[in-house]
């Protein structure tokens, strides 16, 4: 293997070896190489993938405590992504984010996070019992987007809470916006605490100089990447990377064993091995091509009347240090329609976006896209623009952003774990003021939760939520998205 | 859909719809219908399965809060398996077992479990902070196998601990042995607490009268099934079923959202939809055929000199109420070899078992097996028998079972969660006596952990572990499987 280095695929090869060896299978899965699988499944999936769906057979190693081909594949991944050690994840980045928190926080320990963290971090807080110190992300009212963190905010919170055990950030945001991770890593390390990075949307950063700096290159201690999101792995296949000695690797492994299936899918794991080999051996060329496609799309879309695209020129401020140019966030608000409406129009035209919101549509350009895809996107957006009812007669009252209220940084009354396990009740919204929220309440846009489990519900927050709904936004995370009621902690 | 009932596959159909619709994809996964996937992955997996690897697109519903095709597919599954409500699991039965515990136990609550519970239940204990009341399974010294629970043991523990919140059992065991679940359910319900069943190896029970009664039919409240283990789903795809009102369905959903990827694999979910349709429409025929194959194998293997097979005639005692006849546990000890050696010989002969242990080999016969597989199994076992060095000259001193010491039922000194988060140290085994274990230490055979995190380490247990090692058994679960050292909680 050493001779061919990153061209090797040790795990994938071992699986292939089994699929080519005639034998009588008396192990799981029950479909036995697809022979007993439902006809409809074989029809959808093809037989090859079912033949590769094997369990932890002799020679196929064990994900929980790897010593063979999984270990070798993970070592190649660590080398390719610039880590000291890597773990394959079969429960998505979700499991990795929670495991990173478990490895660094005891129950009751303080951890700094931005309020626009992914829901998997909330899961981590509930499972560990760690206490969040929430930071407001930089909010750009002009675009109605939540960006990254200002490093000075981290300096301030660590000064106020010197007993903090870890900092977790999101890099990049869903919109491709990056904080100054190197500066944040320096601040964390000056306090001798680890920086954990949810880099779910940035797995491709390591493979081209024109992409933002990867979290590992910037000095992060633990980094979680959805290899399926921007690279070639299958959905739900991800990696957790470590560098340095600030975190115990054993604790990471222990946490992952609690959070991942003991029957891990070799189909998902093989896709990680293959995706790593692909990027290590062809990554620069693939990313050059991907950047070219995205850059072409951006410049062509910018010329379409009524449309704007988030651009690298906008970078250079706290919370917006760099932009992932492969992510296209197109503002449609000036067409007088919402992103949701635009999304439906585009679907009818054969173009499917990643994420619509009130004012924007976000598109992911990746190594799987072609010049034809870009042509279809640009053409569809031109059609959308031409159809716009208001380009000559603007009337955008309902699309004015609702300014996001700063939450200030304070520790919650209850930890998310305490709130999760507390006795709860459902109350009408007009009786919710001054109660403790038992749920997450997140308005879109901009996707920053206004209430976390354990936080005091205040009148300004309720007013903000109502304003978002009135403006055509959505509320997610909570049981009643119409906001007639809220889940609160029962008063003792 | 109602017209065709269980013939429908709503989720699979919706995925197929997308694979047949030409469009430009700007969403995850990065491989975009396999077009950007690594050549090695396409070679292994085929393109069809990658085309079906889609995210939560419009019309494909959301696993976390389903209202469309996933909800419809789950409703069909509930009907087919005999539940009131079913959840699709993409993180294996592991996630379902922990979620079942989270839905029924608050931190500090007591839950009754057999000591030979699966490691996913330990994960559930650590994540919730519930306090285990461990019960010894019925141990059969003649076969050196741990069976199910004696219902009278549950009556006794609930009398001693009337504040217990739930009982969790394993049904069947890895060896296909079933407890009297109906009796256990009655005892639980008389105490007004739910029965949670890890039925990972019994997903096929509902589909043939000659199989043991399914846990749902026996009255269980929450049941976790690995649809991939004995039916036709892909590895890591499982289901959680509920019946009755003793558990809050909302709490189950909340727990699953903490424990499962927010990017769930539609390939795995589609395989659940397909496997359910297959069993609902052809299950009786498929299980008739599977039972015939297994019965033929059992009767032919029993005639091979030196071999014995665990048989339904042995059922009828506490802890062994019934046997899953599709599971073949072959005792090879009388050949003078271990199951591990026998496993290697069989592999060379083209037959791969599910599970070797010191005295046995266990084989899973499922709907994916053929008469040819059975012929190869029988022939390979005949060859093994003929090769046996000791059939004429028995010398089995090293294969005498080490009697399993009863642990008694007591609450641990620390809960598994407390032990997991406690400061720990590694000590030589001769200094471990009287310390509190920080890890699980499980000898095989019979696979019953002798120490759980939080339990006091006593001299008889250490002696037992050494005896198992000396007899050729293995120790698993702990950091040092040679048992030179143990992980213990640091003395305060």
PDB file of N, CA, C and O in Angstrom, chain B residues 21 117 144 300 328 350 407 422 424-425 455 483:
ATOM      1  N   UNK B  21     -36.518  11.642 -13.545  1.00  0.00           N
ATOM      2  CA  UNK B  21     -36.840  12.996 -13.990  1.00  0.00           C
ATOM      3  C   UNK B  21     -35.557  13.743 -14.294  1.00  0.00           C
ATOM      4  O   UNK B  21     -34.712  13.917 -13.416  1.00  0.00           O
ATOM      5  N   UNK B 117     -27.447  -7.870  27.850  1.00  0.00           N
ATOM      6  CA  UNK B 117     -28.050  -6.893  26.954  1.00  0.00           C
ATOM      7  C   UNK B 117     -26.990  -6.452  25.937  1.00  0.00           C
ATOM      8  O   UNK B 117     -25.790  -6.597  26.166  1.00  0.00           O
ATOM      9  N   UNK B 144     -23.084 -23.941  27.825  1.00  0.00           N
ATOM     10  CA  UNK B 144     -22.308 -22.717  28.042  1.00  0.00           C
ATOM     11  C   UNK B 144     -22.927 -21.531  27.302  1.00  0.00           C
ATOM     12  O   UNK B 144     -22.224 -20.688  26.757  1.00  0.00           O
ATOM     13  N   UNK B 300     -29.859 -32.693   9.318  1.00  0.00           N
ATOM     14  CA  UNK B 300     -28.681 -33.291   8.687  1.00  0.00           C
ATOM     15  C   UNK B 300     -27.424 -33.081   9.542  1.00  0.00           C
ATOM     16  O   UNK B 300     -26.578 -33.976   9.647  1.00  0.00           O
ATOM     17  N   UNK B 328     -29.127 -21.429  13.570  1.00  0.00           N
ATOM     18  CA  UNK B 328     -28.452 -22.712  13.825  1.00  0.00           C
ATOM     19  C   UNK B 328     -27.218 -22.487  14.680  1.00  0.00           C
ATOM     20  O   UNK B 328     -26.230 -21.898  14.216  1.00  0.00           O
ATOM     21  N   UNK B 350     -15.369 -22.408   2.014  1.00  0.00           N
ATOM     22  CA  UNK B 350     -16.366 -21.570   1.336  1.00  0.00           C
ATOM     23  C   UNK B 350     -17.664 -21.406   2.093  1.00  0.00           C
ATOM     24  O   UNK B 350     -18.709 -21.165   1.475  1.00  0.00           O
ATOM     25  N   UNK B 407     -24.407 -12.660  39.694  1.00  0.00           N
ATOM     26  CA  UNK B 407     -23.997 -11.353  40.210  1.00  0.00           C
ATOM     27  C   UNK B 407     -24.896 -10.878  41.329  1.00  0.00           C
ATOM     28  O   UNK B 407     -24.553  -9.971  42.058  1.00  0.00           O
ATOM     29  N   UNK B 422     -16.625  10.123  35.102  1.00  0.00           N
ATOM     30  CA  UNK B 422     -15.725  10.252  36.250  1.00  0.00           C
ATOM     31  C   UNK B 422     -14.265  10.278  35.787  1.00  0.00           C
ATOM     32  O   UNK B 422     -13.923   9.751  34.737  1.00  0.00           O
ATOM     33  N   UNK B 424     -10.684   8.899  35.573  1.00  0.00           N
ATOM     34  CA  UNK B 424     -10.360   7.477  35.504  1.00  0.00           C
ATOM     35  C   UNK B 424      -8.857   7.267  35.531  1.00  0.00           C
ATOM     36  O   UNK B 424      -8.080   8.177  35.271  1.00  0.00           O
ATOM     37  N   UNK B 425      -8.464   6.044  35.852  1.00  0.00           N
ATOM     38  CA  UNK B 425      -7.050   5.682  35.717  1.00  0.00           C
ATOM     39  C   UNK B 425      -6.955   4.211  35.305  1.00  0.00           C
ATOM     40  O   UNK B 425      -7.899   3.444  35.454  1.00  0.00           O
ATOM     41  N   UNK B 455     -19.682  -0.544  38.547  1.00  0.00           N
ATOM     42  CA  UNK B 455     -19.782  -1.668  39.481  1.00  0.00           C
ATOM     43  C   UNK B 455     -18.458  -1.891  40.229  1.00  0.00           C
ATOM     44  O   UNK B 455     -17.373  -1.676  39.684  1.00  0.00           O
ATOM     45  N   UNK B 483      -6.228  -8.278  29.664  1.00  0.00           N
ATOM     46  CA  UNK B 483      -6.559  -8.182  31.097  1.00  0.00           C
ATOM     47  C   UNK B 483      -5.339  -7.952  31.992  1.00  0.00           C
ATOM     48  O   UNK B 483      -5.406  -8.233  33.179  1.00  0.00           O
TER      49      UNK B 483
END
